[in-house]
Amino acid sequence: MNVENAQVQKNPMEPIVETISLKGLLKGSFSEMEARLLSLQMYDTKSDNDSLIIARVESRNIQKMPFLFMLFVFKKDNVDINYSYGPDISPKLRRLSVFRHFIAIMSLVSDIYNVDNIELFQHLDSIIDDVLTGLSQDYGTLYNNYDSLFGKYRELKRLNIELANSNKNLSVQASILTNENEELKNKLKALETYSDESLMSMIEDWVDAHGGIIDINEFANNYKLAPPRIEQMLNKMVTLGYIEIKG
């Protein structure tokens, strides 16, 4: 599978960024595509004569920079799928989530823009296979309850072959896939645990006791900890939504 590491993770506070490229063909205009997608409030769009950029920022770090994001760059003859994930996120499940969003977008603009079906199907096959073969026994029990979800994935691949002539049917299938995959993602998140829970609890207690403010150096000195570790944990808590940066 053509996945490129676009950024090397220098420290645990930086996301890992990957890019997947697919061949494409613009049959209309990028402005038409943008107008079609304006109703999707979860995305930001920007178009010109040469490209259309669709962005979704899911979380930001303590410096308010994008941490988890996906960026779809449509050009006249190819589309780049850029996305990030953190050290505590499964790359396989993240890739599955990103492609779920990509397919939902394509279902709305398939009469304006086509992607190479062979490449798309190869990526989908590889992604689904990675997730299925990477399951532990505990996760396997959960996945067995969602066999129908993967059945719909395979049905979606078959429908994509007739993408130009069956856009309406594909849109319905993509909507079902979006809802069921979101439910699966929430179930899997509930199974995740972190070894730093005690430190998270200490930070939350400190913030509550100090009026919503934390001085990293003061906290570190008080508990004999290294300031970089506190900053790393704060960053993690922000990206996970445990605490919120204001101002």
PDB file of N, CA and C in Angstrom, residues 199 202-203 206-207 210 213-234:
ATOM      1  N   LEU A 199      -1.162  10.096  37.135  1.00  0.00           N
ATOM      2  CA  LEU A 199      -0.662  11.448  36.930  1.00  0.00           C
ATOM      3  C   LEU A 199      -1.762  12.355  36.400  1.00  0.00           C
ATOM      4  N   MET A 202      -3.778  13.438  39.344  1.00  0.00           N
ATOM      5  CA  MET A 202      -3.074  14.450  40.136  1.00  0.00           C
ATOM      6  C   MET A 202      -3.187  15.820  39.484  1.00  0.00           C
ATOM      7  N   ILE A 203      -3.049  15.858  38.157  1.00  0.00           N
ATOM      8  CA  ILE A 203      -3.142  17.138  37.442  1.00  0.00           C
ATOM      9  C   ILE A 203      -4.545  17.709  37.551  1.00  0.00           C
ATOM     10  N   TRP A 206      -5.013  19.171  40.952  1.00  0.00           N
ATOM     11  CA  TRP A 206      -4.257  20.423  41.083  1.00  0.00           C
ATOM     12  C   TRP A 206      -5.003  21.580  40.408  1.00  0.00           C
ATOM     13  N   VAL A 207      -5.489  21.320  39.187  1.00  0.00           N
ATOM     14  CA  VAL A 207      -6.207  22.358  38.444  1.00  0.00           C
ATOM     15  C   VAL A 207      -7.466  22.780  39.202  1.00  0.00           C
ATOM     16  N   HIS A 210      -6.524  24.987  42.174  1.00  0.00           N
ATOM     17  CA  HIS A 210      -5.861  26.261  41.864  1.00  0.00           C
ATOM     18  C   HIS A 210      -6.676  27.091  40.863  1.00  0.00           C
ATOM     19  N   ILE A 213      -5.943  26.766  36.985  1.00  0.00           N
ATOM     20  CA  ILE A 213      -4.619  27.171  36.500  1.00  0.00           C
ATOM     21  C   ILE A 213      -3.572  26.181  36.993  1.00  0.00           C
ATOM     22  N   ILE A 214      -2.588  25.887  36.139  1.00  0.00           N
ATOM     23  CA  ILE A 214      -1.479  25.037  36.550  1.00  0.00           C
ATOM     24  C   ILE A 214      -0.168  25.648  36.076  1.00  0.00           C
ATOM     25  N   ASP A 215       0.762  25.796  36.992  1.00  0.00           N
ATOM     26  CA  ASP A 215       2.132  26.213  36.676  1.00  0.00           C
ATOM     27  C   ASP A 215       2.971  24.939  36.592  1.00  0.00           C
ATOM     28  N   ILE A 216       3.468  24.644  35.385  1.00  0.00           N
ATOM     29  CA  ILE A 216       4.145  23.365  35.163  1.00  0.00           C
ATOM     30  C   ILE A 216       5.341  23.197  36.096  1.00  0.00           C
ATOM     31  N   ASN A 217       6.172  24.235  36.220  1.00  0.00           N
ATOM     32  CA  ASN A 217       7.372  24.128  37.066  1.00  0.00           C
ATOM     33  C   ASN A 217       7.000  23.955  38.535  1.00  0.00           C
ATOM     34  N   GLU A 218       5.977  24.701  38.993  1.00  0.00           N
ATOM     35  CA  GLU A 218       5.553  24.573  40.387  1.00  0.00           C
ATOM     36  C   GLU A 218       5.010  23.176  40.666  1.00  0.00           C
ATOM     37  N   PHE A 219       4.195  22.684  39.748  1.00  0.00           N
ATOM     38  CA  PHE A 219       3.648  21.339  39.915  1.00  0.00           C
ATOM     39  C   PHE A 219       4.758  20.291  39.929  1.00  0.00           C
ATOM     40  N   ALA A 220       5.705  20.437  38.982  1.00  0.00           N
ATOM     41  CA  ALA A 220       6.801  19.474  38.889  1.00  0.00           C
ATOM     42  C   ALA A 220       7.656  19.483  40.153  1.00  0.00           C
ATOM     43  N   ASN A 221       7.968  20.675  40.666  1.00  0.00           N
ATOM     44  CA  ASN A 221       8.772  20.772  41.885  1.00  0.00           C
ATOM     45  C   ASN A 221       8.038  20.180  43.078  1.00  0.00           C
ATOM     46  N   ASN A 222       6.739  20.394  43.131  1.00  0.00           N
ATOM     47  CA  ASN A 222       5.959  19.915  44.272  1.00  0.00           C
ATOM     48  C   ASN A 222       5.943  18.388  44.345  1.00  0.00           C
ATOM     49  N   TYR A 223       5.903  17.744  43.170  1.00  0.00           N
ATOM     50  CA  TYR A 223       5.832  16.283  43.153  1.00  0.00           C
ATOM     51  C   TYR A 223       7.132  15.626  42.701  1.00  0.00           C
ATOM     52  N   LYS A 224       8.220  16.449  42.614  1.00  0.00           N
ATOM     53  CA  LYS A 224       9.548  15.916  42.252  1.00  0.00           C
ATOM     54  C   LYS A 224       9.502  15.207  40.895  1.00  0.00           C
ATOM     55  N   LEU A 225       8.900  15.865  39.923  1.00  0.00           N
ATOM     56  CA  LEU A 225       8.796  15.301  38.590  1.00  0.00           C
ATOM     57  C   LEU A 225       9.475  16.224  37.587  1.00  0.00           C
ATOM     58  N   ALA A 226       9.835  15.693  36.431  1.00  0.00           N
ATOM     59  CA  ALA A 226      10.482  16.489  35.384  1.00  0.00           C
ATOM     60  C   ALA A 226       9.426  17.319  34.651  1.00  0.00           C
ATOM     61  N   PRO A 227       9.646  18.626  34.480  1.00  0.00           N
ATOM     62  CA  PRO A 227       8.678  19.476  33.776  1.00  0.00           C
ATOM     63  C   PRO A 227       8.292  18.965  32.384  1.00  0.00           C
ATOM     64  N   PRO A 228       9.246  18.426  31.580  1.00  0.00           N
ATOM     65  CA  PRO A 228       8.836  17.933  30.263  1.00  0.00           C
ATOM     66  C   PRO A 228       7.776  16.832  30.342  1.00  0.00           C
ATOM     67  N   ARG A 229       7.859  15.988  31.382  1.00  0.00           N
ATOM     68  CA  ARG A 229       6.864  14.932  31.522  1.00  0.00           C
ATOM     69  C   ARG A 229       5.486  15.528  31.832  1.00  0.00           C
ATOM     70  N   ILE A 230       5.448  16.603  32.635  1.00  0.00           N
ATOM     71  CA  ILE A 230       4.173  17.248  32.947  1.00  0.00           C
ATOM     72  C   ILE A 230       3.593  17.882  31.697  1.00  0.00           C
ATOM     73  N   GLU A 231       4.455  18.539  30.918  1.00  0.00           N
ATOM     74  CA  GLU A 231       3.979  19.167  29.673  1.00  0.00           C
ATOM     75  C   GLU A 231       3.453  18.109  28.707  1.00  0.00           C
ATOM     76  N   GLN A 232       4.165  16.970  28.633  1.00  0.00           N
ATOM     77  CA  GLN A 232       3.715  15.878  27.765  1.00  0.00           C
ATOM     78  C   GLN A 232       2.338  15.373  28.200  1.00  0.00           C
ATOM     79  N   MET A 233       2.145  15.223  29.528  1.00  0.00           N
ATOM     80  CA  MET A 233       0.877  14.707  30.014  1.00  0.00           C
ATOM     81  C   MET A 233      -0.253  15.708  29.802  1.00  0.00           C
ATOM     82  N   LEU A 234       0.045  17.031  30.012  1.00  0.00           N
ATOM     83  CA  LEU A 234      -0.956  18.058  29.754  1.00  0.00           C
ATOM     84  C   LEU A 234      -1.372  18.041  28.286  1.00  0.00           C
TER      85      LEU A 234
END
